[in-house]
Amino acid sequence: MTQTAFDRMLAELADRRAEFHVQGYVSKDFVGKLKALGLYRSATPEQFGGETMPPAVFLDKIERISAVDGSTGWVASFGSQLVYLGSLPLETQAKLYADGPDVVFAGALFPVQQAAPTERGFLVNGRWKFASGCMAADIVCVGIPGDDSTLGKPRGALIRPERLEIVPDWDVVGMRGTGSFDLVATDVEVEREWTFIRGGEPVVDEPLYRYPAITYAAQALSVVSAGVARAALTFAKEIGSGRASITGAPKLADRAYYRAGIAEAEATLRSARAYFYEAADDAWQSLVAGRPILGTVSDEQNAHLRLSAAYLARTSADVVHKVVSLSGTAAIYRDHPLQALLADALVPQEHAFLSPAMYDAAGAVLMGQPPTVPAFR
């Protein structure tokens, strides 16, 4: 079978993931390989050279990357987040994409920091956390307060990374290679036209820009978990068919509880994935139906998108935990492969976009009530 460029990238990633974990970020040259595969033009407006990927197609690619390395999958997932920038003036977007459609975006919106108004825009100062992928970013976003014109929503201010200080303080157990460093700005003036409202009305009239931007970000982070869970199940099948126990007991695959447990975990993950991808495809088909008149994603469809994303993240973490619990004493060692996968699997479900509060919010919408959390779509 001919190896594709995507397959070659995955093979290189398998060789380099330890490098990324040790240094704490995915190297810029490797992000360049992700660019070459179109991941960072998949959400660029087509009028600026983008090549739109339907969300389910993009999410599948992120899942495959995450099955090799969750950190790299997390960084690659930000290829979807250029949809955040759809509310920028078209003149600003033209400047952003002037050198080509492959733009690596990283964001650190919170905590929102003060920005003094100036004649041209805002004088930005402060420190922001969790700027995943900032070491290879072409443009980064920091959060500043909104005003009456933004209906209380915070603004995102776009800044070239060389104008900021990147503080390499990412010392964590899971997702160690995401480079989710702090950003520091000292008297950085940002012109007003380089700011946007997160979730603001887009000026780009293309199907992907009608897909709920915050929802898409939640899906892209959630699917990383599914890739990590797949890696754990693949490992479980391989190791289960291998060596016998040090106590002389039968190998894992010869034990009924192990076979049944892994089978149940497989069914659990596949079920959550099916719901996740079904919701994504249903929403996308609604958007593209009837072109040139573009459709919309209904509140109920959005609720299923958010619910399936939160459910997939938590289910995937449970699957990895189950594999560890079935794997005996070998898995308790710090350097055992399942320990790294377990640490990675626990991270996405902690993101605010994927918290248990999404269940209540989705349930409220499905019952005809307003969502119970802000920024639900």
Short mmCIF file of the C-alpha atoms (twelve columns), coordinates in Angstrom:
data_MODEL
# 
_entry.id   MODEL 
# 
loop_
_atom_site.group_PDB 
_atom_site.id 
_atom_site.type_symbol 
_atom_site.label_atom_id 
_atom_site.label_alt_id 
_atom_site.label_comp_id 
_atom_site.label_asym_id 
_atom_site.label_seq_id 
_atom_site.Cartn_x 
_atom_site.Cartn_y 
_atom_site.Cartn_z 
_atom_site.pdbx_PDB_model_num 
ATOM 1   C CA . MET A 1   0.000   0.000   0.000  1 
ATOM 2   C CA . THR A 2   1.360   3.421   -0.974 1 
ATOM 3   C CA . GLN A 3   2.194   5.584   2.024  1 
ATOM 4   C CA . THR A 4   0.511   8.997   1.844  1 
ATOM 5   C CA . ALA A 5   2.029   12.291  2.959  1 
ATOM 6   C CA . PHE A 6   -0.269  12.133  5.997  1 
ATOM 7   C CA . ASP A 7   1.014   8.652   6.849  1 
ATOM 8   C CA . ARG A 8   4.609   9.827   6.526  1 
ATOM 9   C CA . MET A 9   3.851   12.701  8.892  1 
ATOM 10  C CA . LEU A 10  2.400   10.243  11.440 1 
ATOM 11  C CA . ALA A 11  5.490   8.032   11.174 1 
ATOM 12  C CA . GLU A 12  7.769   11.006  11.817 1 
ATOM 13  C CA . LEU A 13  5.569   12.071  14.722 1 
ATOM 14  C CA . ALA A 14  5.961   8.649   16.329 1 
ATOM 15  C CA . ASP A 15  9.736   9.171   16.179 1 
ATOM 16  C CA . ARG A 16  9.660   12.750  17.517 1 
ATOM 17  C CA . ARG A 17  6.891   12.853  20.126 1 
ATOM 18  C CA . ALA A 18  9.374   12.264  22.962 1 
ATOM 19  C CA . GLU A 19  11.341  15.286  21.711 1 
ATOM 20  C CA . PHE A 20  8.241   17.459  21.881 1 
ATOM 21  C CA . HIS A 21  7.351   16.289  25.386 1 
ATOM 22  C CA . VAL A 22  10.846  16.976  26.728 1 
ATOM 23  C CA . GLN A 23  11.050  20.506  25.296 1 
ATOM 24  C CA . GLY A 24  7.400   21.214  26.123 1 
ATOM 25  C CA . TYR A 25  6.191   22.207  22.642 1 
ATOM 26  C CA . VAL A 26  5.798   20.951  19.089 1 
ATOM 27  C CA . SER A 27  8.729   22.180  17.025 1 
ATOM 28  C CA . LYS A 28  8.065   24.811  14.382 1 
ATOM 29  C CA . ASP A 29  9.477   22.691  11.574 1 
ATOM 30  C CA . PHE A 30  6.959   19.947  12.368 1 
ATOM 31  C CA . VAL A 31  4.091   22.440  12.438 1 
ATOM 32  C CA . GLY A 32  5.330   23.345  8.967  1 
ATOM 33  C CA . LYS A 33  4.633   19.758  7.915  1 
ATOM 34  C CA . LEU A 34  1.091   20.096  9.263  1 
ATOM 35  C CA . LYS A 35  0.775   23.278  7.212  1 
ATOM 36  C CA . ALA A 36  1.848   21.409  4.089  1 
ATOM 37  C CA . LEU A 37  -1.007  18.946  4.660  1 
ATOM 38  C CA . GLY A 38  -3.547  21.784  4.562  1 
ATOM 39  C CA . LEU A 39  -4.558  21.723  8.217  1 
ATOM 40  C CA . TYR A 40  -3.916  25.438  8.657  1 
ATOM 41  C CA . ARG A 41  -5.804  26.506  5.548  1 
ATOM 42  C CA . SER A 42  -8.811  24.293  6.274  1 
ATOM 43  C CA . ALA A 43  -10.641 27.156  8.022  1 
ATOM 44  C CA . THR A 44  -9.172  30.083  6.066  1 
ATOM 45  C CA . PRO A 45  -11.880 31.869  4.049  1 
ATOM 46  C CA . GLU A 46  -11.953 30.568  0.509  1 
ATOM 47  C CA . GLN A 47  -11.820 34.137  -0.773 1 
ATOM 48  C CA . PHE A 48  -8.330  34.352  0.757  1 
ATOM 49  C CA . GLY A 49  -7.113  31.008  -0.610 1 
ATOM 50  C CA . GLY A 50  -8.540  28.661  1.997  1 
ATOM 51  C CA . GLU A 51  -9.474  25.072  1.190  1 
ATOM 52  C CA . THR A 52  -12.458 24.322  3.408  1 
ATOM 53  C CA . MET A 53  -12.617 20.952  5.116  1 
ATOM 54  C CA . PRO A 54  -16.016 19.866  6.403  1 
ATOM 55  C CA . PRO A 55  -15.724 19.701  10.207 1 
ATOM 56  C CA . ALA A 56  -16.042 15.902  10.340 1 
ATOM 57  C CA . VAL A 57  -13.156 15.533  7.871  1 
ATOM 58  C CA . PHE A 58  -10.912 17.900  9.819  1 
ATOM 59  C CA . LEU A 59  -11.841 16.288  13.153 1 
ATOM 60  C CA . ASP A 60  -11.002 12.828  11.818 1 
ATOM 61  C CA . LYS A 61  -7.522  14.036  10.895 1 
ATOM 62  C CA . ILE A 62  -7.006  15.492  14.388 1 
ATOM 63  C CA . GLU A 63  -8.127  12.197  15.913 1 
ATOM 64  C CA . ARG A 64  -5.604  10.258  13.816 1 
ATOM 65  C CA . ILE A 65  -2.788  12.592  14.835 1 
ATOM 66  C CA . SER A 66  -3.824  12.336  18.496 1 
ATOM 67  C CA . ALA A 67  -3.693  8.545   18.334 1 
ATOM 68  C CA . VAL A 68  0.052   8.986   17.799 1 
ATOM 69  C CA . ASP A 69  0.540   11.972  20.118 1 
ATOM 70  C CA . GLY A 70  -2.179  13.867  21.948 1 
ATOM 71  C CA . SER A 71  -0.092  17.024  22.349 1 
ATOM 72  C CA . THR A 72  0.478   17.341  18.619 1 
ATOM 73  C CA . GLY A 73  -3.188  16.631  17.975 1 
ATOM 74  C CA . TRP A 74  -4.078  19.446  20.385 1 
ATOM 75  C CA . VAL A 75  -1.784  21.903  18.591 1 
ATOM 76  C CA . ALA A 76  -3.016  20.797  15.158 1 
ATOM 77  C CA . SER A 77  -6.620  21.244  16.289 1 
ATOM 78  C CA . PHE A 78  -6.100  25.003  16.311 1 
ATOM 79  C CA . GLY A 79  -6.174  24.843  12.533 1 
ATOM 80  C CA . SER A 80  -9.959  25.050  12.948 1 
ATOM 81  C CA . GLN A 81  -9.923  28.205  15.011 1 
ATOM 82  C CA . LEU A 82  -9.410  30.761  12.289 1 
ATOM 83  C CA . VAL A 83  -13.221 30.810  12.213 1 
ATOM 84  C CA . TYR A 84  -12.931 32.924  15.370 1 
ATOM 85  C CA . LEU A 85  -11.526 35.673  13.173 1 
ATOM 86  C CA . GLY A 86  -14.501 35.839  10.828 1 
ATOM 87  C CA . SER A 87  -15.747 39.039  12.448 1 
ATOM 88  C CA . LEU A 88  -12.531 40.948  11.618 1 
ATOM 89  C CA . PRO A 89  -12.949 43.594  8.930  1 
ATOM 90  C CA . LEU A 90  -12.316 42.096  5.491  1 
ATOM 91  C CA . GLU A 91  -9.467  44.582  4.959  1 
ATOM 92  C CA . THR A 92  -7.744  43.208  8.081  1 
ATOM 93  C CA . GLN A 93  -8.288  39.635  6.962  1 
ATOM 94  C CA . ALA A 94  -6.738  40.473  3.600  1 
ATOM 95  C CA . LYS A 95  -3.614  41.672  5.440  1 
ATOM 96  C CA . LEU A 96  -3.612  38.592  7.696  1 
ATOM 97  C CA . TYR A 97  -3.584  36.260  4.692  1 
ATOM 98  C CA . ALA A 98  -1.432  38.419  2.440  1 
ATOM 99  C CA . ASP A 99  1.464   35.934  2.568  1 
ATOM 100 C CA . GLY A 100 -0.772  32.930  1.999  1 
ATOM 101 C CA . PRO A 101 -3.675  31.031  3.546  1 
ATOM 102 C CA . ASP A 102 -1.621  28.823  5.899  1 
ATOM 103 C CA . VAL A 103 -1.816  30.859  9.102  1 
ATOM 104 C CA . VAL A 104 -1.049  29.294  12.493 1 
ATOM 105 C CA . PHE A 105 -3.246  30.879  15.144 1 
ATOM 106 C CA . ALA A 106 -2.796  30.549  18.921 1 
ATOM 107 C CA . GLY A 107 -4.914  32.097  21.622 1 
ATOM 108 C CA . ALA A 108 -4.718  33.044  25.279 1 
ATOM 109 C CA . LEU A 109 -7.919  34.951  25.931 1 
ATOM 110 C CA . PHE A 110 -7.961  34.572  29.700 1 
ATOM 111 C CA . PRO A 111 -7.644  36.076  32.172 1 
ATOM 112 C CA . VAL A 112 -8.940  39.171  30.394 1 
ATOM 113 C CA . GLN A 113 -6.479  42.013  31.015 1 
ATOM 114 C CA . GLN A 114 -6.971  45.778  30.954 1 
ATOM 115 C CA . ALA A 115 -6.268  47.715  27.785 1 
ATOM 116 C CA . ALA A 116 -6.251  51.506  27.762 1 
ATOM 117 C CA . PRO A 117 -7.978  53.099  24.746 1 
ATOM 118 C CA . THR A 118 -5.721  55.044  22.397 1 
ATOM 119 C CA . GLU A 119 -6.425  57.155  19.335 1 
ATOM 120 C CA . ARG A 120 -5.855  54.142  17.065 1 
ATOM 121 C CA . GLY A 121 -6.941  51.269  19.286 1 
ATOM 122 C CA . PHE A 122 -5.752  49.872  22.611 1 
ATOM 123 C CA . LEU A 123 -2.568  49.869  24.687 1 
ATOM 124 C CA . VAL A 124 -2.342  46.307  25.896 1 
ATOM 125 C CA . ASN A 125 -0.604  45.154  29.080 1 
ATOM 126 C CA . GLY A 126 -0.865  41.956  31.078 1 
ATOM 127 C CA . ARG A 127 -0.221  38.226  31.272 1 
ATOM 128 C CA . TRP A 128 -2.362  35.479  29.784 1 
ATOM 129 C CA . LYS A 129 -2.284  31.711  30.279 1 
ATOM 130 C CA . PHE A 130 -2.633  28.596  28.107 1 
ATOM 131 C CA . ALA A 131 -1.392  29.874  24.735 1 
ATOM 132 C CA . SER A 132 -1.205  26.401  23.221 1 
ATOM 133 C CA . GLY A 133 0.978   26.241  20.121 1 
ATOM 134 C CA . CYS A 134 2.353   29.751  20.543 1 
ATOM 135 C CA . MET A 135 5.938   28.720  19.768 1 
ATOM 136 C CA . ALA A 136 5.028   28.108  16.132 1 
ATOM 137 C CA . ALA A 137 2.241   30.676  15.768 1 
ATOM 138 C CA . ASP A 138 2.084   33.314  13.058 1 
ATOM 139 C CA . ILE A 139 -0.461  35.338  15.031 1 
ATOM 140 C CA . VAL A 140 -1.663  35.135  18.632 1 
ATOM 141 C CA . CYS A 141 -4.724  36.440  20.411 1 
ATOM 142 C CA . VAL A 142 -4.983  37.887  23.920 1 
ATOM 143 C CA . GLY A 143 -8.145  38.844  25.769 1 
ATOM 144 C CA . ILE A 144 -9.031  42.448  26.593 1 
ATOM 145 C CA . PRO A 145 -12.297 43.864  27.958 1 
ATOM 146 C CA . GLY A 146 -15.299 44.520  25.790 1 
ATOM 147 C CA . ASP A 147 -17.543 47.570  25.988 1 
ATOM 148 C CA . ASP A 148 -21.089 48.567  25.127 1 
ATOM 149 C CA . SER A 149 -20.432 47.861  21.458 1 
ATOM 150 C CA . THR A 150 -19.534 44.209  22.202 1 
ATOM 151 C CA . LEU A 151 -22.553 43.528  24.458 1 
ATOM 152 C CA . GLY A 152 -20.193 42.774  27.312 1 
ATOM 153 C CA . LYS A 153 -18.272 40.071  25.425 1 
ATOM 154 C CA . PRO A 154 -14.470 40.319  25.654 1 
ATOM 155 C CA . ARG A 155 -12.401 41.348  22.680 1 
ATOM 156 C CA . GLY A 156 -9.571  39.340  21.233 1 
ATOM 157 C CA . ALA A 157 -6.532  41.419  20.239 1 
ATOM 158 C CA . LEU A 158 -4.343  39.962  17.484 1 
ATOM 159 C CA . ILE A 159 -0.612  40.463  17.946 1 
ATOM 160 C CA . ARG A 160 2.457   39.099  16.181 1 
ATOM 161 C CA . PRO A 161 4.264   36.823  18.672 1 
ATOM 162 C CA . GLU A 162 7.557   38.701  18.338 1 
ATOM 163 C CA . ARG A 163 5.892   41.684  20.063 1 
ATOM 164 C CA . LEU A 164 5.181   39.576  23.184 1 
ATOM 165 C CA . GLU A 165 7.194   37.737  25.772 1 
ATOM 166 C CA . ILE A 166 6.567   33.982  25.835 1 
ATOM 167 C CA . VAL A 167 7.109   32.542  29.318 1 
ATOM 168 C CA . PRO A 168 7.939   28.797  29.073 1 
ATOM 169 C CA . ASP A 169 6.244   27.747  32.295 1 
ATOM 170 C CA . TRP A 170 4.318   24.686  31.043 1 
ATOM 171 C CA . ASP A 171 5.104   22.048  33.700 1 
ATOM 172 C CA . VAL A 172 2.234   19.555  33.662 1 
ATOM 173 C CA . VAL A 173 1.498   15.837  33.776 1 
ATOM 174 C CA . GLY A 174 -0.689  15.536  30.667 1 
ATOM 175 C CA . MET A 175 -0.442  17.148  27.219 1 
ATOM 176 C CA . ARG A 176 3.146   18.044  28.001 1 
ATOM 177 C CA . GLY A 177 4.069   18.956  24.434 1 
ATOM 178 C CA . THR A 178 1.364   21.528  23.703 1 
ATOM 179 C CA . GLY A 179 3.526   24.515  24.620 1 
ATOM 180 C CA . SER A 180 0.629   26.144  26.453 1 
ATOM 181 C CA . PHE A 181 2.877   28.889  27.747 1 
ATOM 182 C CA . ASP A 182 2.015   32.274  29.249 1 
ATOM 183 C CA . LEU A 183 2.070   35.410  27.105 1 
ATOM 184 C CA . VAL A 184 3.161   38.802  28.474 1 
ATOM 185 C CA . ALA A 185 2.483   42.154  26.820 1 
ATOM 186 C CA . THR A 186 4.153   45.391  27.879 1 
ATOM 187 C CA . ASP A 187 2.726   48.567  26.321 1 
ATOM 188 C CA . VAL A 188 1.799   46.883  23.048 1 
ATOM 189 C CA . GLU A 189 -0.502  49.070  20.961 1 
ATOM 190 C CA . VAL A 190 -3.048  47.146  18.895 1 
ATOM 191 C CA . GLU A 191 -5.063  48.927  16.246 1 
ATOM 192 C CA . ARG A 192 -8.825  48.607  16.708 1 
ATOM 193 C CA . GLU A 193 -9.258  46.822  13.369 1 
ATOM 194 C CA . TRP A 194 -7.002  44.025  14.662 1 
ATOM 195 C CA . THR A 195 -9.445  43.210  17.453 1 
ATOM 196 C CA . PHE A 196 -12.562 41.058  17.270 1 
ATOM 197 C CA . ILE A 197 -15.436 39.826  19.405 1 
ATOM 198 C CA . ARG A 198 -15.244 36.126  20.217 1 
ATOM 199 C CA . GLY A 199 -18.358 34.627  18.722 1 
ATOM 200 C CA . GLY A 200 -19.123 37.870  16.896 1 
ATOM 201 C CA . GLU A 201 -21.120 37.991  13.663 1 
ATOM 202 C CA . PRO A 202 -18.812 36.987  10.793 1 
ATOM 203 C CA . VAL A 203 -18.387 39.161  7.726  1 
ATOM 204 C CA . VAL A 204 -17.375 36.089  5.698  1 
ATOM 205 C CA . ASP A 205 -20.394 34.477  4.041  1 
ATOM 206 C CA . GLU A 206 -19.182 30.897  3.637  1 
ATOM 207 C CA . PRO A 207 -20.628 27.686  5.136  1 
ATOM 208 C CA . LEU A 208 -17.841 27.119  7.655  1 
ATOM 209 C CA . TYR A 209 -18.285 30.645  8.985  1 
ATOM 210 C CA . ARG A 210 -21.917 29.835  9.774  1 
ATOM 211 C CA . TYR A 211 -20.855 26.809  11.790 1 
ATOM 212 C CA . PRO A 212 -20.783 27.900  15.483 1 
ATOM 213 C CA . ALA A 213 -17.187 28.966  16.120 1 
ATOM 214 C CA . ILE A 214 -16.978 28.198  19.843 1 
ATOM 215 C CA . THR A 215 -18.718 24.880  19.282 1 
ATOM 216 C CA . TYR A 216 -16.179 23.943  16.594 1 
ATOM 217 C CA . ALA A 217 -13.338 24.751  18.987 1 
ATOM 218 C CA . ALA A 218 -14.912 22.467  21.608 1 
ATOM 219 C CA . GLN A 219 -15.201 19.632  19.088 1 
ATOM 220 C CA . ALA A 220 -11.597 20.022  17.938 1 
ATOM 221 C CA . LEU A 221 -10.313 19.717  21.508 1 
ATOM 222 C CA . SER A 222 -12.656 16.872  22.402 1 
ATOM 223 C CA . VAL A 223 -11.640 14.658  19.510 1 
ATOM 224 C CA . VAL A 224 -8.056  14.667  20.801 1 
ATOM 225 C CA . SER A 225 -9.362  12.514  23.651 1 
ATOM 226 C CA . ALA A 226 -10.762 9.974   21.216 1 
ATOM 227 C CA . GLY A 227 -7.368  9.635   19.553 1 
ATOM 228 C CA . VAL A 228 -5.679  9.070   22.909 1 
ATOM 229 C CA . ALA A 229 -8.296  6.468   23.846 1 
ATOM 230 C CA . ARG A 230 -7.731  4.709   20.519 1 
ATOM 231 C CA . ALA A 231 -4.010  4.573   21.276 1 
ATOM 232 C CA . ALA A 232 -4.758  2.990   24.655 1 
ATOM 233 C CA . LEU A 233 -7.016  0.334   23.114 1 
ATOM 234 C CA . THR A 234 -4.461  -0.438  20.405 1 
ATOM 235 C CA . PHE A 235 -1.812  -0.870  23.088 1 
ATOM 236 C CA . ALA A 236 -4.162  -3.076  25.133 1 
ATOM 237 C CA . LYS A 237 -4.731  -5.425  22.207 1 
ATOM 238 C CA . GLU A 238 -1.042  -5.659  21.393 1 
ATOM 239 C CA . ILE A 239 0.168   -6.189  24.956 1 
ATOM 240 C CA . GLY A 240 -2.712  -8.503  25.808 1 
ATOM 241 C CA . SER A 241 -1.661  -10.934 23.121 1 
ATOM 242 C CA . GLY A 242 1.955   -10.836 24.252 1 
ATOM 243 C CA . ARG A 243 3.896   -11.945 27.266 1 
ATOM 244 C CA . ALA A 244 2.558   -13.917 30.210 1 
ATOM 245 C CA . SER A 245 2.367   -12.519 33.754 1 
ATOM 246 C CA . ILE A 246 5.517   -12.458 35.904 1 
ATOM 247 C CA . THR A 247 3.592   -14.602 38.390 1 
ATOM 248 C CA . GLY A 248 3.106   -17.339 35.828 1 
ATOM 249 C CA . ALA A 249 -0.561  -16.492 35.280 1 
ATOM 250 C CA . PRO A 250 -1.958  -16.648 31.739 1 
ATOM 251 C CA . LYS A 251 -1.285  -13.736 29.411 1 
ATOM 252 C CA . LEU A 252 -3.912  -11.016 29.534 1 
ATOM 253 C CA . ALA A 253 -5.686  -12.072 26.341 1 
ATOM 254 C CA . ASP A 254 -6.301  -15.515 27.866 1 
ATOM 255 C CA . ARG A 255 -8.257  -14.011 30.751 1 
ATOM 256 C CA . ALA A 256 -12.015 -13.646 30.343 1 
ATOM 257 C CA . TYR A 257 -12.242 -10.409 32.358 1 
ATOM 258 C CA . TYR A 258 -9.595  -8.757  30.171 1 
ATOM 259 C CA . ARG A 259 -11.217 -9.781  26.906 1 
ATOM 260 C CA . ALA A 260 -14.651 -8.666  28.117 1 
ATOM 261 C CA . GLY A 261 -13.357 -5.408  29.556 1 
ATOM 262 C CA . ILE A 262 -11.477 -4.403  26.424 1 
ATOM 263 C CA . ALA A 263 -14.464 -5.339  24.268 1 
ATOM 264 C CA . GLU A 264 -16.743 -3.180  26.417 1 
ATOM 265 C CA . ALA A 265 -14.288 -0.272  26.226 1 
ATOM 266 C CA . GLU A 266 -14.149 -0.647  22.438 1 
ATOM 267 C CA . ALA A 267 -17.936 -0.529  22.174 1 
ATOM 268 C CA . THR A 268 -18.116 2.447   24.523 1 
ATOM 269 C CA . LEU A 269 -15.617 4.521   22.544 1 
ATOM 270 C CA . ARG A 270 -17.133 3.653   19.181 1 
ATOM 271 C CA . SER A 271 -20.613 4.598   20.424 1 
ATOM 272 C CA . ALA A 272 -19.464 8.010   21.672 1 
ATOM 273 C CA . ARG A 273 -17.577 8.629   18.416 1 
ATOM 274 C CA . ALA A 274 -20.607 7.707   16.333 1 
ATOM 275 C CA . TYR A 275 -22.756 10.295  18.133 1 
ATOM 276 C CA . PHE A 276 -19.990 12.892  17.846 1 
ATOM 277 C CA . TYR A 277 -19.460 12.484  14.096 1 
ATOM 278 C CA . GLU A 278 -23.175 12.076  13.397 1 
ATOM 279 C CA . ALA A 279 -23.886 15.429  15.059 1 
ATOM 280 C CA . ALA A 280 -21.049 17.110  13.147 1 
ATOM 281 C CA . ASP A 281 -22.187 15.756  9.791  1 
ATOM 282 C CA . ASP A 282 -25.853 16.590  10.448 1 
ATOM 283 C CA . ALA A 283 -25.019 20.212  11.258 1 
ATOM 284 C CA . TRP A 284 -22.725 20.575  8.242  1 
ATOM 285 C CA . GLN A 285 -25.287 19.127  5.855  1 
ATOM 286 C CA . SER A 286 -27.810 21.666  7.131  1 
ATOM 287 C CA . LEU A 287 -25.367 24.452  6.306  1 
ATOM 288 C CA . VAL A 288 -24.564 23.393  2.766  1 
ATOM 289 C CA . ALA A 289 -28.108 22.342  1.816  1 
ATOM 290 C CA . GLY A 290 -29.801 24.612  -0.673 1 
ATOM 291 C CA . ARG A 291 -26.689 26.509  -1.750 1 
ATOM 292 C CA . PRO A 292 -26.220 29.220  -2.931 1 
ATOM 293 C CA . ILE A 293 -28.603 30.149  -0.127 1 
ATOM 294 C CA . LEU A 294 -26.758 28.962  2.961  1 
ATOM 295 C CA . GLY A 295 -28.586 27.219  5.780  1 
ATOM 296 C CA . THR A 296 -28.050 27.522  9.500  1 
ATOM 297 C CA . VAL A 297 -27.252 25.309  12.476 1 
ATOM 298 C CA . SER A 298 -30.304 25.195  14.736 1 
ATOM 299 C CA . ASP A 299 -30.111 25.618  18.500 1 
ATOM 300 C CA . GLU A 300 -31.009 21.929  18.899 1 
ATOM 301 C CA . GLN A 301 -28.275 20.860  16.479 1 
ATOM 302 C CA . ASN A 302 -25.785 23.034  18.346 1 
ATOM 303 C CA . ALA A 303 -26.870 21.442  21.631 1 
ATOM 304 C CA . HIS A 304 -26.093 18.007  20.182 1 
ATOM 305 C CA . LEU A 305 -22.717 19.259  18.957 1 
ATOM 306 C CA . ARG A 306 -21.810 20.549  22.431 1 
ATOM 307 C CA . LEU A 307 -23.267 17.533  24.228 1 
ATOM 308 C CA . SER A 308 -21.553 14.977  22.002 1 
ATOM 309 C CA . ALA A 309 -18.217 16.800  22.371 1 
ATOM 310 C CA . ALA A 310 -18.413 16.894  26.176 1 
ATOM 311 C CA . TYR A 311 -19.562 13.271  26.257 1 
ATOM 312 C CA . LEU A 312 -16.763 12.098  23.960 1 
ATOM 313 C CA . ALA A 313 -14.087 13.777  26.094 1 
ATOM 314 C CA . ARG A 314 -15.325 12.207  29.325 1 
ATOM 315 C CA . THR A 315 -16.028 8.830   27.748 1 
ATOM 316 C CA . SER A 316 -12.566 8.699   26.204 1 
ATOM 317 C CA . ALA A 317 -10.946 9.434   29.566 1 
ATOM 318 C CA . ASP A 318 -13.049 6.662   31.131 1 
ATOM 319 C CA . VAL A 319 -11.949 4.239   28.411 1 
ATOM 320 C CA . VAL A 320 -8.269  4.916   29.057 1 
ATOM 321 C CA . HIS A 321 -8.816  4.545   32.800 1 
ATOM 322 C CA . LYS A 322 -10.549 1.208   32.203 1 
ATOM 323 C CA . VAL A 323 -7.652  -0.065  30.104 1 
ATOM 324 C CA . VAL A 324 -5.236  0.887   32.885 1 
ATOM 325 C CA . SER A 325 -7.392  -0.835  35.514 1 
ATOM 326 C CA . LEU A 326 -7.409  -4.044  33.465 1 
ATOM 327 C CA . SER A 327 -3.671  -4.066  32.804 1 
ATOM 328 C CA . GLY A 328 -2.346  -5.278  36.148 1 
ATOM 329 C CA . THR A 329 0.687   -4.167  38.083 1 
ATOM 330 C CA . ALA A 330 2.786   -3.480  34.987 1 
ATOM 331 C CA . ALA A 331 0.775   -0.288  34.418 1 
ATOM 332 C CA . ILE A 332 1.630   1.224   37.797 1 
ATOM 333 C CA . TYR A 333 5.185   2.086   36.772 1 
ATOM 334 C CA . ARG A 334 5.864   5.722   35.944 1 
ATOM 335 C CA . ASP A 335 7.417   4.921   32.548 1 
ATOM 336 C CA . HIS A 336 4.642   2.589   31.407 1 
ATOM 337 C CA . PRO A 337 3.058   3.854   28.129 1 
ATOM 338 C CA . LEU A 338 -0.445  3.770   29.594 1 
ATOM 339 C CA . GLN A 339 0.482   6.291   32.277 1 
ATOM 340 C CA . ALA A 340 1.287   8.938   29.664 1 
ATOM 341 C CA . LEU A 341 -1.920  8.156   27.785 1 
ATOM 342 C CA . LEU A 342 -3.973  8.375   30.971 1 
ATOM 343 C CA . ALA A 343 -2.453  11.769  31.811 1 
ATOM 344 C CA . ASP A 344 -3.195  13.046  28.294 1 
ATOM 345 C CA . ALA A 345 -6.770  11.718  28.340 1 
ATOM 346 C CA . LEU A 346 -7.620  13.541  31.561 1 
ATOM 347 C CA . VAL A 347 -6.729  17.007  30.224 1 
ATOM 348 C CA . PRO A 348 -9.366  17.787  27.541 1 
ATOM 349 C CA . GLN A 349 -12.329 17.092  29.826 1 
ATOM 350 C CA . GLU A 350 -11.020 19.817  32.165 1 
ATOM 351 C CA . HIS A 351 -11.373 22.499  29.488 1 
ATOM 352 C CA . ALA A 352 -14.239 24.905  30.144 1 
ATOM 353 C CA . PHE A 353 -15.738 24.063  26.735 1 
ATOM 354 C CA . LEU A 354 -16.057 20.396  27.756 1 
ATOM 355 C CA . SER A 355 -16.957 20.640  31.438 1 
ATOM 356 C CA . PRO A 356 -19.920 18.796  33.023 1 
ATOM 357 C CA . ALA A 357 -21.829 22.084  32.862 1 
ATOM 358 C CA . MET A 358 -22.309 21.393  29.146 1 
ATOM 359 C CA . TYR A 359 -24.705 18.567  29.999 1 
ATOM 360 C CA . ASP A 360 -27.021 20.940  31.851 1 
ATOM 361 C CA . ALA A 361 -26.757 23.588  29.136 1 
ATOM 362 C CA . ALA A 362 -27.496 21.103  26.353 1 
ATOM 363 C CA . GLY A 363 -30.368 19.612  28.325 1 
ATOM 364 C CA . ALA A 364 -31.888 23.040  28.820 1 
ATOM 365 C CA . VAL A 365 -31.785 23.777  25.080 1 
ATOM 366 C CA . LEU A 366 -33.239 20.366  24.203 1 
ATOM 367 C CA . MET A 367 -36.143 21.193  26.522 1 
ATOM 368 C CA . GLY A 368 -36.755 24.526  24.872 1 
ATOM 369 C CA . GLN A 369 -35.023 26.667  27.467 1 
ATOM 370 C CA . PRO A 370 -32.050 29.050  27.141 1 
ATOM 371 C CA . PRO A 371 -28.595 27.510  27.675 1 
ATOM 372 C CA . THR A 372 -27.386 27.707  31.267 1 
ATOM 373 C CA . VAL A 373 -23.816 28.726  30.396 1 
ATOM 374 C CA . PRO A 374 -22.493 31.704  28.382 1 
ATOM 375 C CA . ALA A 375 -20.904 31.297  24.937 1 
ATOM 376 C CA . PHE A 376 -22.773 28.071  24.223 1 
ATOM 377 C CA . ARG A 377 -22.617 28.670  20.441 1 
# 
